[in-house]
Coordinates of C-alpha atoms in Angstrom, one line a residue:
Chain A
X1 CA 13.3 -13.1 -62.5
X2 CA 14.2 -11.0 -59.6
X3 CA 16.5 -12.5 -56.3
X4 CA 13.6 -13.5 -54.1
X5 CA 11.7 -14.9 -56.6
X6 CA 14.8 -17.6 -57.6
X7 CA 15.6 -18.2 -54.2
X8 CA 11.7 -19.3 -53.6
X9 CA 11.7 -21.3 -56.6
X10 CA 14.6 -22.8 -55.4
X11 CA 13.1 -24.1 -52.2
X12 CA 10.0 -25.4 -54.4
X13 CA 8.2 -22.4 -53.2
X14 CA 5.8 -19.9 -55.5
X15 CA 5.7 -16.4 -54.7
X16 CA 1.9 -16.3 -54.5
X17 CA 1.9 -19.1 -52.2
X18 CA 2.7 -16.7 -49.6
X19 CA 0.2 -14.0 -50.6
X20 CA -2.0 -13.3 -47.7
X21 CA -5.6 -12.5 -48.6
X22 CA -6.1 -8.8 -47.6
X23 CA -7.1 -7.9 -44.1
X24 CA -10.3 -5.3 -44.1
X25 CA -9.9 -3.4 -41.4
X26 CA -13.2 -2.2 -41.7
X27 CA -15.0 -5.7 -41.1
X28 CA -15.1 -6.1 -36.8
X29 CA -13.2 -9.5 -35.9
X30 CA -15.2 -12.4 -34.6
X31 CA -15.8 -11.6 -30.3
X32 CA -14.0 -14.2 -28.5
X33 CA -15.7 -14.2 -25.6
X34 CA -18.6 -15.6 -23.7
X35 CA -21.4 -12.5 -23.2
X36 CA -23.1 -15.7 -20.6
X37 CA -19.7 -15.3 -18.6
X38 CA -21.0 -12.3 -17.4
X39 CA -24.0 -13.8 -15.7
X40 CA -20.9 -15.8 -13.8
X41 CA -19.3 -12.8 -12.5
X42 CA -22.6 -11.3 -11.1
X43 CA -23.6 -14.7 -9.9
X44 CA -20.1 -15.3 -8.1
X45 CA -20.4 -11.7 -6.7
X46 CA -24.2 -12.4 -5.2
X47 CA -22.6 -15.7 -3.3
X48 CA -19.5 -13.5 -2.4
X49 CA -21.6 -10.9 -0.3
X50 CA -23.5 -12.9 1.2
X51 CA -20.9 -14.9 2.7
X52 CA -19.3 -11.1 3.4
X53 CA -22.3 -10.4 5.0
X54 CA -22.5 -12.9 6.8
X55 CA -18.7 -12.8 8.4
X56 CA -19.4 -8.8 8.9
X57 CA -22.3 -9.5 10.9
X58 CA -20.9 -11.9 12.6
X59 CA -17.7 -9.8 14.1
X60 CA -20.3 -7.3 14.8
X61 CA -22.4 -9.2 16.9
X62 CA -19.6 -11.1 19.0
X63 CA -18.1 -8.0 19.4
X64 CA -21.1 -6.2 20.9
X65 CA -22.0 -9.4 22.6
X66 CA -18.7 -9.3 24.2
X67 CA -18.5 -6.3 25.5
X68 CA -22.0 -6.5 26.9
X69 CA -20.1 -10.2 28.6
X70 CA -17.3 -8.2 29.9
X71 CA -19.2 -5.5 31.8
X72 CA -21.5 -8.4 33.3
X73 CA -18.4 -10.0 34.1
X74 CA -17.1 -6.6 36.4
X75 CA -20.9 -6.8 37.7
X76 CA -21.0 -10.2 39.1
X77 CA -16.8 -9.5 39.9
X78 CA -18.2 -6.9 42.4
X79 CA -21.4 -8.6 43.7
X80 CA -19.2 -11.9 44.8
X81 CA -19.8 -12.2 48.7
X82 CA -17.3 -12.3 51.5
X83 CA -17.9 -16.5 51.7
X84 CA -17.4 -16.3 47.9
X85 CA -14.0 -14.3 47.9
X86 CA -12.3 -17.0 50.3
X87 CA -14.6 -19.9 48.3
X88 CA -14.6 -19.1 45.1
X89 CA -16.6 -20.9 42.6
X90 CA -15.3 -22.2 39.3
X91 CA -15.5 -19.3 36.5
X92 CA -17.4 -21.5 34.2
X93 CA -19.7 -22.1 36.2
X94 CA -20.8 -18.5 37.3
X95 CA -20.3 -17.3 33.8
X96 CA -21.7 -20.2 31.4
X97 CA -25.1 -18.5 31.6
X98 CA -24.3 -15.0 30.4
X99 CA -21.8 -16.2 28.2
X100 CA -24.3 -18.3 26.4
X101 CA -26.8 -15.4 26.6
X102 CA -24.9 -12.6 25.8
X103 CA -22.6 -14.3 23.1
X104 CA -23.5 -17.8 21.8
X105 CA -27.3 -16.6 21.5
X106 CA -26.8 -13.5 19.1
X107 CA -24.2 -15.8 16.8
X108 CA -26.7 -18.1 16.5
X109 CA -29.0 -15.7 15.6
X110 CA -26.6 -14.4 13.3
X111 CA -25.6 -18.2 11.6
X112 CA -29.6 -18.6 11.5
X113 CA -30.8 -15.2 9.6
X114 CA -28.2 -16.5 7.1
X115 CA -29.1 -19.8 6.8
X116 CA -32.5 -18.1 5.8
X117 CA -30.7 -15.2 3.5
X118 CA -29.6 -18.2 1.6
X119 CA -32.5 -20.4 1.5
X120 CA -34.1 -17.1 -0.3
X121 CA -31.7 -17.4 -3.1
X122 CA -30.9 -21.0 -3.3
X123 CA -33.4 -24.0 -1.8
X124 CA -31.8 -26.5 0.1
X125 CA -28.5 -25.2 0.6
X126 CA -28.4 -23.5 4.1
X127 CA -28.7 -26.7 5.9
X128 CA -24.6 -27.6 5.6
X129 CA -24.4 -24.1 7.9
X130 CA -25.2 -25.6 10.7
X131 CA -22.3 -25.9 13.6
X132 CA -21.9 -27.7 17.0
X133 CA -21.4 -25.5 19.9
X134 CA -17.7 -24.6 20.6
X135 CA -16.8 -25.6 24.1
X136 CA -20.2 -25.5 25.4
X137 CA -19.0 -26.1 28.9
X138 CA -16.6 -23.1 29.0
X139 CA -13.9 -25.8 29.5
X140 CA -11.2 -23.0 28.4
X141 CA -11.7 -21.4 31.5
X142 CA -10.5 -24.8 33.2
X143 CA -9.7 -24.2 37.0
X144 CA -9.5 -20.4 37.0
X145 CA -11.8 -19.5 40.3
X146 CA -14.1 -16.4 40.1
X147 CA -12.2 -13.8 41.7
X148 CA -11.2 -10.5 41.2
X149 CA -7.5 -11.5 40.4
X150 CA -8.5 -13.5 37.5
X151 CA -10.8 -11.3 36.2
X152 CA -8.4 -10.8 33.3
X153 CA -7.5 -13.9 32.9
X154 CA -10.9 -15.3 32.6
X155 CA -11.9 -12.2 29.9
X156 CA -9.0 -12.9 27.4
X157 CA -9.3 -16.6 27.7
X158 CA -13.2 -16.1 26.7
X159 CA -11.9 -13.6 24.1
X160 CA -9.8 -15.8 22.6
X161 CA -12.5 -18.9 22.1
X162 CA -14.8 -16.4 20.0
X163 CA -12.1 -14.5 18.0
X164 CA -8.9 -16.7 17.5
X165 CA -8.5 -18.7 14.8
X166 CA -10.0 -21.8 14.9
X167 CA -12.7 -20.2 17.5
X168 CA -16.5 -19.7 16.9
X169 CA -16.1 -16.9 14.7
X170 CA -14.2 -19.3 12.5
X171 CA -16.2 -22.3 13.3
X172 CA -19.3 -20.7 11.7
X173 CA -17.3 -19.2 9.0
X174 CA -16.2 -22.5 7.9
X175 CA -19.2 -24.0 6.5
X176 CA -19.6 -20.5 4.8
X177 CA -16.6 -21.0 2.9
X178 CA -17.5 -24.5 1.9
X179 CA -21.0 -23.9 0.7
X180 CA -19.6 -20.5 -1.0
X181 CA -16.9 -22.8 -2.9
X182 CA -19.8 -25.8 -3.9
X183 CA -21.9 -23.1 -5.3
X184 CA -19.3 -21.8 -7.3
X185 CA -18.6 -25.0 -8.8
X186 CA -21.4 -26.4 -9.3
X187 CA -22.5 -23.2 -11.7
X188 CA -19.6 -23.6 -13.8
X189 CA -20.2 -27.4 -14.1
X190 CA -23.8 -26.3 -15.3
X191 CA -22.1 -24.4 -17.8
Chain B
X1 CA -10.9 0.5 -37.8
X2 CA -12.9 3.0 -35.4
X3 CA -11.5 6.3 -35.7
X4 CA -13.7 7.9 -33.2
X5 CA -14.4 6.3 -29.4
X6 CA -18.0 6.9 -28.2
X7 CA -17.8 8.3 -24.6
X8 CA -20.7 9.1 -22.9
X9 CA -21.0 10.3 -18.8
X10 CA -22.2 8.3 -16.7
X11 CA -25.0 10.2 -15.7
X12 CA -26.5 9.5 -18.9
X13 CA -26.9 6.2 -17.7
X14 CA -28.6 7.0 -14.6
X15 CA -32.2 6.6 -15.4
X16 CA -32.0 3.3 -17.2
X17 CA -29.9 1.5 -13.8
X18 CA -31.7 3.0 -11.3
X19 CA -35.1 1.4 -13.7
X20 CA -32.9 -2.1 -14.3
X21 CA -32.9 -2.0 -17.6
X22 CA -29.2 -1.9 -17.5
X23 CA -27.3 -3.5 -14.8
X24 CA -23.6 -2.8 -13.8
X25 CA -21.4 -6.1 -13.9
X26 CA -17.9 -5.5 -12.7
X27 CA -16.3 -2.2 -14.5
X28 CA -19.4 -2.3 -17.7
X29 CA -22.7 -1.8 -18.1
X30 CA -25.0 -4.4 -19.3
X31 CA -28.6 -5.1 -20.8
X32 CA -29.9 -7.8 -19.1
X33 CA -32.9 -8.6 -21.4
X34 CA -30.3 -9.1 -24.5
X35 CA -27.4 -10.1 -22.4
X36 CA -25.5 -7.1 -24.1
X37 CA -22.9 -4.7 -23.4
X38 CA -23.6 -1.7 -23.4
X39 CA -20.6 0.3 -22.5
X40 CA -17.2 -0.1 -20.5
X41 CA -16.5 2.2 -17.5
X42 CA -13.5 3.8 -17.9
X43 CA -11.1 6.0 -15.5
X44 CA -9.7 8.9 -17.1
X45 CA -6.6 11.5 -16.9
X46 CA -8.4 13.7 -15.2
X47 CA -9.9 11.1 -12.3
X48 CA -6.8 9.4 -12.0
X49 CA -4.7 13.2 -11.8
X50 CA -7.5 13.5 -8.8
X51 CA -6.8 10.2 -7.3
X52 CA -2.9 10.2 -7.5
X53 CA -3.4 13.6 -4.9
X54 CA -5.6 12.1 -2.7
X55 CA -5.3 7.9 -2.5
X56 CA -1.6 7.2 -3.3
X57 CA -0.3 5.4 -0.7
X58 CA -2.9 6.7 2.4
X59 CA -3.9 3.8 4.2
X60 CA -7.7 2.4 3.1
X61 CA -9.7 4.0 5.4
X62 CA -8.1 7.7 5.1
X63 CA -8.3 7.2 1.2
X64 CA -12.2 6.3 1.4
X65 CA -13.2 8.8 4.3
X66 CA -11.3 11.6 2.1
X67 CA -12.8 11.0 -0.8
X68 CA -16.3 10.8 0.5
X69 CA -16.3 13.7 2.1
X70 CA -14.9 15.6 -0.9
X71 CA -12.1 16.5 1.5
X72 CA -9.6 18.6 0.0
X73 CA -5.5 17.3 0.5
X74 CA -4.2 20.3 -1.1
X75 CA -5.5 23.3 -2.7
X76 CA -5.0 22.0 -5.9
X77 CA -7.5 19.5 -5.6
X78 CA -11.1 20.0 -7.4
X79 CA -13.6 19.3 -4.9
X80 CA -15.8 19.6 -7.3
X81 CA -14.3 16.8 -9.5
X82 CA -14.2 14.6 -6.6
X83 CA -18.3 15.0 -5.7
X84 CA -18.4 14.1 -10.1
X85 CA -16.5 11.3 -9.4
X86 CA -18.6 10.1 -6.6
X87 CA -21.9 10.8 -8.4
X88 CA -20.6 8.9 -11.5
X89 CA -20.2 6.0 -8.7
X90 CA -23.7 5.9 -6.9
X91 CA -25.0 6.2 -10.7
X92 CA -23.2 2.8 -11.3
X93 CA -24.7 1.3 -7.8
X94 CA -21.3 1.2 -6.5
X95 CA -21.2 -0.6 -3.0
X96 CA -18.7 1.5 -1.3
X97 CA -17.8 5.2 -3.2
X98 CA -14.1 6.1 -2.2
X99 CA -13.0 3.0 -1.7
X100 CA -14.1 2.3 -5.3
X101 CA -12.3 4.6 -6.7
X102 CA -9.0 3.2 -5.1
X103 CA -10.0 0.3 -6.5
X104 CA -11.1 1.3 -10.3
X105 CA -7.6 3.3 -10.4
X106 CA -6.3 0.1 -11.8
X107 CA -8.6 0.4 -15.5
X108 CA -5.7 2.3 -17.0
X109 CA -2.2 2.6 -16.6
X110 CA -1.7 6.1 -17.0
X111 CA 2.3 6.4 -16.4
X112 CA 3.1 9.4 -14.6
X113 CA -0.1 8.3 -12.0
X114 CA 1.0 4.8 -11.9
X115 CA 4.6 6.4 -11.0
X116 CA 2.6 8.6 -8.6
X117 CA 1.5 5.1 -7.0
X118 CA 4.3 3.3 -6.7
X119 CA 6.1 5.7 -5.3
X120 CA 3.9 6.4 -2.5
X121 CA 4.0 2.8 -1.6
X122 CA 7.5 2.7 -1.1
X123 CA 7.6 5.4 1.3
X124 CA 4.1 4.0 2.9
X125 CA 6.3 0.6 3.0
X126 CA 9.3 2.1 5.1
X127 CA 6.8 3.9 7.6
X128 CA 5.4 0.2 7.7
X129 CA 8.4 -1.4 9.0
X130 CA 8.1 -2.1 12.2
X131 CA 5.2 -4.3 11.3
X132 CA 7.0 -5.4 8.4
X133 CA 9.8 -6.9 10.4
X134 CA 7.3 -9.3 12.2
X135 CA 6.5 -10.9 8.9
X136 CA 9.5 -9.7 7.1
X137 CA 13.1 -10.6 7.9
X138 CA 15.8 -7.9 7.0
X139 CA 16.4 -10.2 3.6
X140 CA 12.9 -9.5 2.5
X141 CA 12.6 -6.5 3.7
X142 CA 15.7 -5.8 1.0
X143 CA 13.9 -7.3 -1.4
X144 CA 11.0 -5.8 -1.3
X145 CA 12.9 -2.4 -1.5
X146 CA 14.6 -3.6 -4.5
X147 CA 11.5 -4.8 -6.1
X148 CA 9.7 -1.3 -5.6
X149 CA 12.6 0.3 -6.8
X150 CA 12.9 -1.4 -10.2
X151 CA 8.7 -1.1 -10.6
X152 CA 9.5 2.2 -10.4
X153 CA 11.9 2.4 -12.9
X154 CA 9.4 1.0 -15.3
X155 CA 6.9 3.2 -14.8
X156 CA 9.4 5.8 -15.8
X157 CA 10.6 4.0 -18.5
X158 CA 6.6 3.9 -19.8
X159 CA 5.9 7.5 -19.7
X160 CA 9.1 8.0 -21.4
X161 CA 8.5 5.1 -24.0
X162 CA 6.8 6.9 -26.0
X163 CA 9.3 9.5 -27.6
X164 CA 11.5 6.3 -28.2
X165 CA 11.3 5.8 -32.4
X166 CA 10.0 2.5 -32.0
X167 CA 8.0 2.9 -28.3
X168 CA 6.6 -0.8 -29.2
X169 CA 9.8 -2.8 -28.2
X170 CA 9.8 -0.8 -25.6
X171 CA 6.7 -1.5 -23.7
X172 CA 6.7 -5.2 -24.9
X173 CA 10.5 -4.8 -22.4
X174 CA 8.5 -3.2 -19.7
X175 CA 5.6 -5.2 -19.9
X176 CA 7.9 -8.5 -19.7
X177 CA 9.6 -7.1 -16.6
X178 CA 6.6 -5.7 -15.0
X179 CA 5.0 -9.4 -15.5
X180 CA 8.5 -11.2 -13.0
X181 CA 7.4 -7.8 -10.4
X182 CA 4.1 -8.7 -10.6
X183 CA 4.9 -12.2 -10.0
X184 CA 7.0 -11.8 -6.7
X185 CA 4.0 -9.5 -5.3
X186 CA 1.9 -12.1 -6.0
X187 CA 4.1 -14.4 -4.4
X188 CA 4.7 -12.3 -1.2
X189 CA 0.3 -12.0 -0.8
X190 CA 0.0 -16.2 -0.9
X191 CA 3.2 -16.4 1.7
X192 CA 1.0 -13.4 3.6
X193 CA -2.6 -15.2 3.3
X194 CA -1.0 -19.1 4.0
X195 CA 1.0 -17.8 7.4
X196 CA -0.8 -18.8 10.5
X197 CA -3.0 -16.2 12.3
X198 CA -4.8 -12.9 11.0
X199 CA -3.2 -11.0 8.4
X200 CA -2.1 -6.8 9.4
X201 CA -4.5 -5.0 7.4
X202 CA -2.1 -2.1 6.0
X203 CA 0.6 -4.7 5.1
X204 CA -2.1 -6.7 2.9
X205 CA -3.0 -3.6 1.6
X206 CA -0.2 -2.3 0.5
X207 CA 1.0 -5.5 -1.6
X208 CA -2.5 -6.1 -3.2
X209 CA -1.9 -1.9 -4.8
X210 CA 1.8 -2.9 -6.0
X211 CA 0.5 -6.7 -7.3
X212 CA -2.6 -4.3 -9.1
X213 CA -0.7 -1.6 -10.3
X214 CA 2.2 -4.0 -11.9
X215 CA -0.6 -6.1 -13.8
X216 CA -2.2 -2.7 -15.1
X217 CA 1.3 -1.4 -16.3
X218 CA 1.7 -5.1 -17.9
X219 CA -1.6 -4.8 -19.4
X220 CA -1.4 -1.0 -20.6
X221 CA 1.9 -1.7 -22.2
X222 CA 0.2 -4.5 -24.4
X223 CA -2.4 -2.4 -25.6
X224 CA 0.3 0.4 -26.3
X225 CA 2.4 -1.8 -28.6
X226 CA -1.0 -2.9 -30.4
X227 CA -0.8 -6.6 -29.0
X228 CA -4.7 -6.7 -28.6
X229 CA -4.8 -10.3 -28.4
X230 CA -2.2 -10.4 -25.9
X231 CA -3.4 -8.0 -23.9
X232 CA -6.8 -9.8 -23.2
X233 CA -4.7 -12.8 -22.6
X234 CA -3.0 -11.3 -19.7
X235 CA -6.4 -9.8 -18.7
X236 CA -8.0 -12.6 -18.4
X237 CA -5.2 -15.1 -16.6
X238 CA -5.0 -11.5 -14.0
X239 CA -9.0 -12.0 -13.3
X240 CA -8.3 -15.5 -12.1
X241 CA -5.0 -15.1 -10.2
X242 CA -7.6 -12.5 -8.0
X243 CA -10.0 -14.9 -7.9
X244 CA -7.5 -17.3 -6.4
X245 CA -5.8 -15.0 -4.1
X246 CA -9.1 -12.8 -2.8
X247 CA -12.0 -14.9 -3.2
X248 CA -11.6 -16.9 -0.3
X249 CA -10.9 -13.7 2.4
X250 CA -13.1 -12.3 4.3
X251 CA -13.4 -9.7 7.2
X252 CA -12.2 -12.4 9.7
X253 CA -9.1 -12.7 7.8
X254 CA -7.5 -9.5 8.5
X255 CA -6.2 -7.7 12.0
X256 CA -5.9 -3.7 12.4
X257 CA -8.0 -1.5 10.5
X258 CA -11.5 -1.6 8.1
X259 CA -11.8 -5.3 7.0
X260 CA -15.5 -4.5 5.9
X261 CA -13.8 -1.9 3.7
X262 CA -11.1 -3.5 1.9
X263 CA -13.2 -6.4 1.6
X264 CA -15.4 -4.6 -0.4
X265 CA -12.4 -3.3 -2.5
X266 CA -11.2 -6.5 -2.7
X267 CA -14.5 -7.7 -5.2
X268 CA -14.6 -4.4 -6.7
X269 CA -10.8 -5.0 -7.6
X270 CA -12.0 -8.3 -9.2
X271 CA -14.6 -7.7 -10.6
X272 CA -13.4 -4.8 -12.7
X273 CA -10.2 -7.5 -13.5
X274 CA -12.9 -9.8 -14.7
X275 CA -14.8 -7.7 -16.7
X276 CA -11.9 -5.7 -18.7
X277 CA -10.7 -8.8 -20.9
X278 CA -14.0 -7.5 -22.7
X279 CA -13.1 -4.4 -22.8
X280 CA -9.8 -5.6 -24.4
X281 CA -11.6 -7.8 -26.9
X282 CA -14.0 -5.1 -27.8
X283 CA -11.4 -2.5 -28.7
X284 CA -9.6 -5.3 -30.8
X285 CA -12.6 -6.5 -32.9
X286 CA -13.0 -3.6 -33.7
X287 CA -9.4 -2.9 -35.0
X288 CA -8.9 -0.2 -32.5
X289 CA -5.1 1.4 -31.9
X290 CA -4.9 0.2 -28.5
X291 CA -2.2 3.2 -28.0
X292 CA -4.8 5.9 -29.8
X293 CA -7.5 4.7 -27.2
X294 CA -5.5 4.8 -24.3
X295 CA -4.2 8.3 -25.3
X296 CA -7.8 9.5 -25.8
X297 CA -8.9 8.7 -22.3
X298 CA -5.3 10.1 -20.7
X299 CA -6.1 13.1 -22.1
X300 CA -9.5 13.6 -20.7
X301 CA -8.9 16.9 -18.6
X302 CA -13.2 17.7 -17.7
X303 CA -14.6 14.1 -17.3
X304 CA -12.8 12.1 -14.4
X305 CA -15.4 8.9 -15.1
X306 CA -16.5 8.1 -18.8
X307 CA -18.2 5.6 -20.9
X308 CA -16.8 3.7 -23.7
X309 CA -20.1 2.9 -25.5
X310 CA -20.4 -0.1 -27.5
X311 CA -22.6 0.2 -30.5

């Protein structure tokens, strides 16, 4: 009886008890994965650029609206009356209009073609895009006076309520994010 | 065992995507009536020996713009090899062309290019510093540097690994000390996304490449030392860390350069993560040498884009 043979009876073991049918390596292993996975990725993919879309568009359009704002802003800057340059009116309340025009009105736009984008590929969902208007009143601006001095002042605060974070930009985004993440889910809970 | 890999171009494929009869999911091809793959898109020597001249380290935009326009670096560079690369890509239905490719240098881990990679992104790190020091105090700074030193040290040690008489302890080292790299990239891109305020574009950039290129080397090295299984396991747990980490950005997240454009390279990155565990699988059902495969598409010299086709 050879060594490994004694020592294996010795630990009440049988040599054949470790013989390990052979492997064919010719016979393809059982796939471990899910092939309807792949209909996941797509899926997550479609949601994924249409929120894209959506924030592209977005930046886009405030930041041609903007700029359309700001050269209004130099117009009525330079069309401001000698009464007006000694009594100047509140910013916000020269500018709401324009602002509301040239900026708030294409975001909407934007947020709204979405919404319908959305209602195309899934009924019922676009509703939780809706947002309230941030700082309809121009409140930002506070007590800064239309005037030529502030002209800067009143541009960069404006800038910052569309782009900064938690701005509109962000504020429409936000439900974007949410209704991207619940769709996600709720496919994989289908699953 | 398969002896013999089925490549096909990915022309061939053309006239059945552009119909719909096959549809593109991530980095494979797919029938969507039988719910099939088809084949596996795969980057070869010869695309990534393109890509390491043109995209290594350049910052997104200059990448894209050069390799869309077939733009020629050097001398050395085939513009001809480029416009087949792009080609391959609109076949596929690609979104965005150069940027693409940047993004599908991550399907193998060819070691010299990976090398290539890394080593542009050190250099591409120091001429980021003064950006780097907003974010970065002199302590990570030296970390980071540290970091992209030893990353490249491993990719060294992979191209070398194979002359070694037993190359399979070897890259199971590597692979184990390419997965604690990967791991402080990964943690340097969540401290990046969670600080307050938009993120610098380049900077973003830059760790996403070293946080790729570190899981590719991890994964490659698996496949080289035959560990099929373990490979897909790596594969698949990678597809869901970039889930976690890029799913939620968008172009509002970032500051400073084309956030439409590495948006966009930010799915294609994941995508192609998502779909290569079945790339992975496939090759190990059917008892492929995961070191012969890999060697067979390094040393593709005419096709930069091929195929795998699955019977």
């Amino acid at each position: 009886m050879s060594v490994w043979r004694k020592l294996l009876s010795f630990f009440g073991l049988r040599s054949d008890s470790l013989h390990l049918p052979a492997l064919n390596s010719d016979t393809p292993l059982t796939f471990e994965l899910e092939l309807e996975d792949l209909d996941y990725i797509r899926y997550r993919r479609q949601i994924l650029d249409w929120r894209d879309n959506f924030a592209s568009q977005l930046l886009a359009d405030a930041g041609k609206g903007f700029q359309e704002f700001k050269q209004q802003v130099e117009k009525e800057i330079s069309d401001v009356g000698i009464l007006r340059k000694v009594f100047a009116k509140p910013a916000a309340e020269v500018l709401k209009e324009d602002f509301d025009q040239l900026v708030r009105a294409p975001l909407a736009k934007c947020q709204a073609d979405t919404a319908m984008a959305l209602e195309k590929m899934f009924q019922g969902c676009s509703h939780g895009l809706a947002v309230a208007p941030i700082d309809p009143q121009l409140s930002i601006l506070e007590d800064i006076s239309f005037r030529a001095a502030k002209q800067d002042e009143v541009v960069s605060s404006l800038r910052r309520l569309v782009f900064d974070d938690g701005g509109m930009i962000d504020a429409y985004l936000k439900p974007a994010q949410v209704i991207t993440q619940s769709l996600l889910v709720a496919y994989k809970q289908k699953q | 065992m398969i002896s013999q890999f089925l490549f096909e171009i990915p022309a061939k494929f053309a006239a059945e995507v552009n119909a719909g009869s096959l549809i593109r999911v991530g980095a494979l091809l797919k029938n969507p009536s039988t719910g099939k793959i088809v084949a596996h898109l795969q980057e070869t020597g010869a695309g990534q020996a393109l890509l390491s001249k043109v995209a290594a380290g350049s910052p997104l935009g200059i990448a894209a713009n050069m390799i869309e326009a077939g733009a020629a670096v050097k001398t050395s560079i085939d513009v001809g090899q480029i416009k087949k690369m792009v080609a391959s890509l609109q076949t596929l239905q690609y979104a965005t062309l150069g940027v693409s490719m940047v993004g599908l240098g991550v399907t193998v881990a060819g070691f010299a290019y990976m090398h290539k990679r890394f080593d542009a992104l050190d250099v591409r790190f120091s001429e980021l510093s003064n950006i780097l020091q907003s974010g970065f105090n002199e302590q990570r700074q030296a970390t980071m540097r540290a970091r992209l030193s030893q990353v490249k040290g491993l990719a060294k040690a992979a191209g070398q690994a194979h002359t070694l008489s037993q190359p399979g302890l070897e890259y199971c080292r590597i692979a184990e000390s390419m997965s604690e790299q990967a791991a402080h990239f990964e943690g340097e891109l969540e401290f990046l996304i969670k600080a307050e305020g938009k993120m610098n574009l380049e900077v973003f950039w830059q760790l996403a490449q070293l946080l790729t290129l570190s899981n590719s080397v991890r994964i490659d090295c698996r496949m080289r030392s035959n560990e099929m299984k373990n490979a897909r396991e790596i594969a698949e747990s990678v597809a869901e860390d970039y889930q976690r980490l890029f799913d939620p950005l968008s172009v509002a997240s970032f500051k400073d350069g084309d956030a439409v454009l590495l948006t966009k390279t930010l799915r294609e990155i994941t995508d192609a993560a998502m779909t290569k565990p079945y790339l992975i699988e496939h090759l190990r059902t059917q008892h492929a040498n995961g070191a012969a495969y890999l060697s067979r598409i390094e040393s593709e010299t005419e096709e930069p884009l091929l195929m795998l086709k699955v019977a």
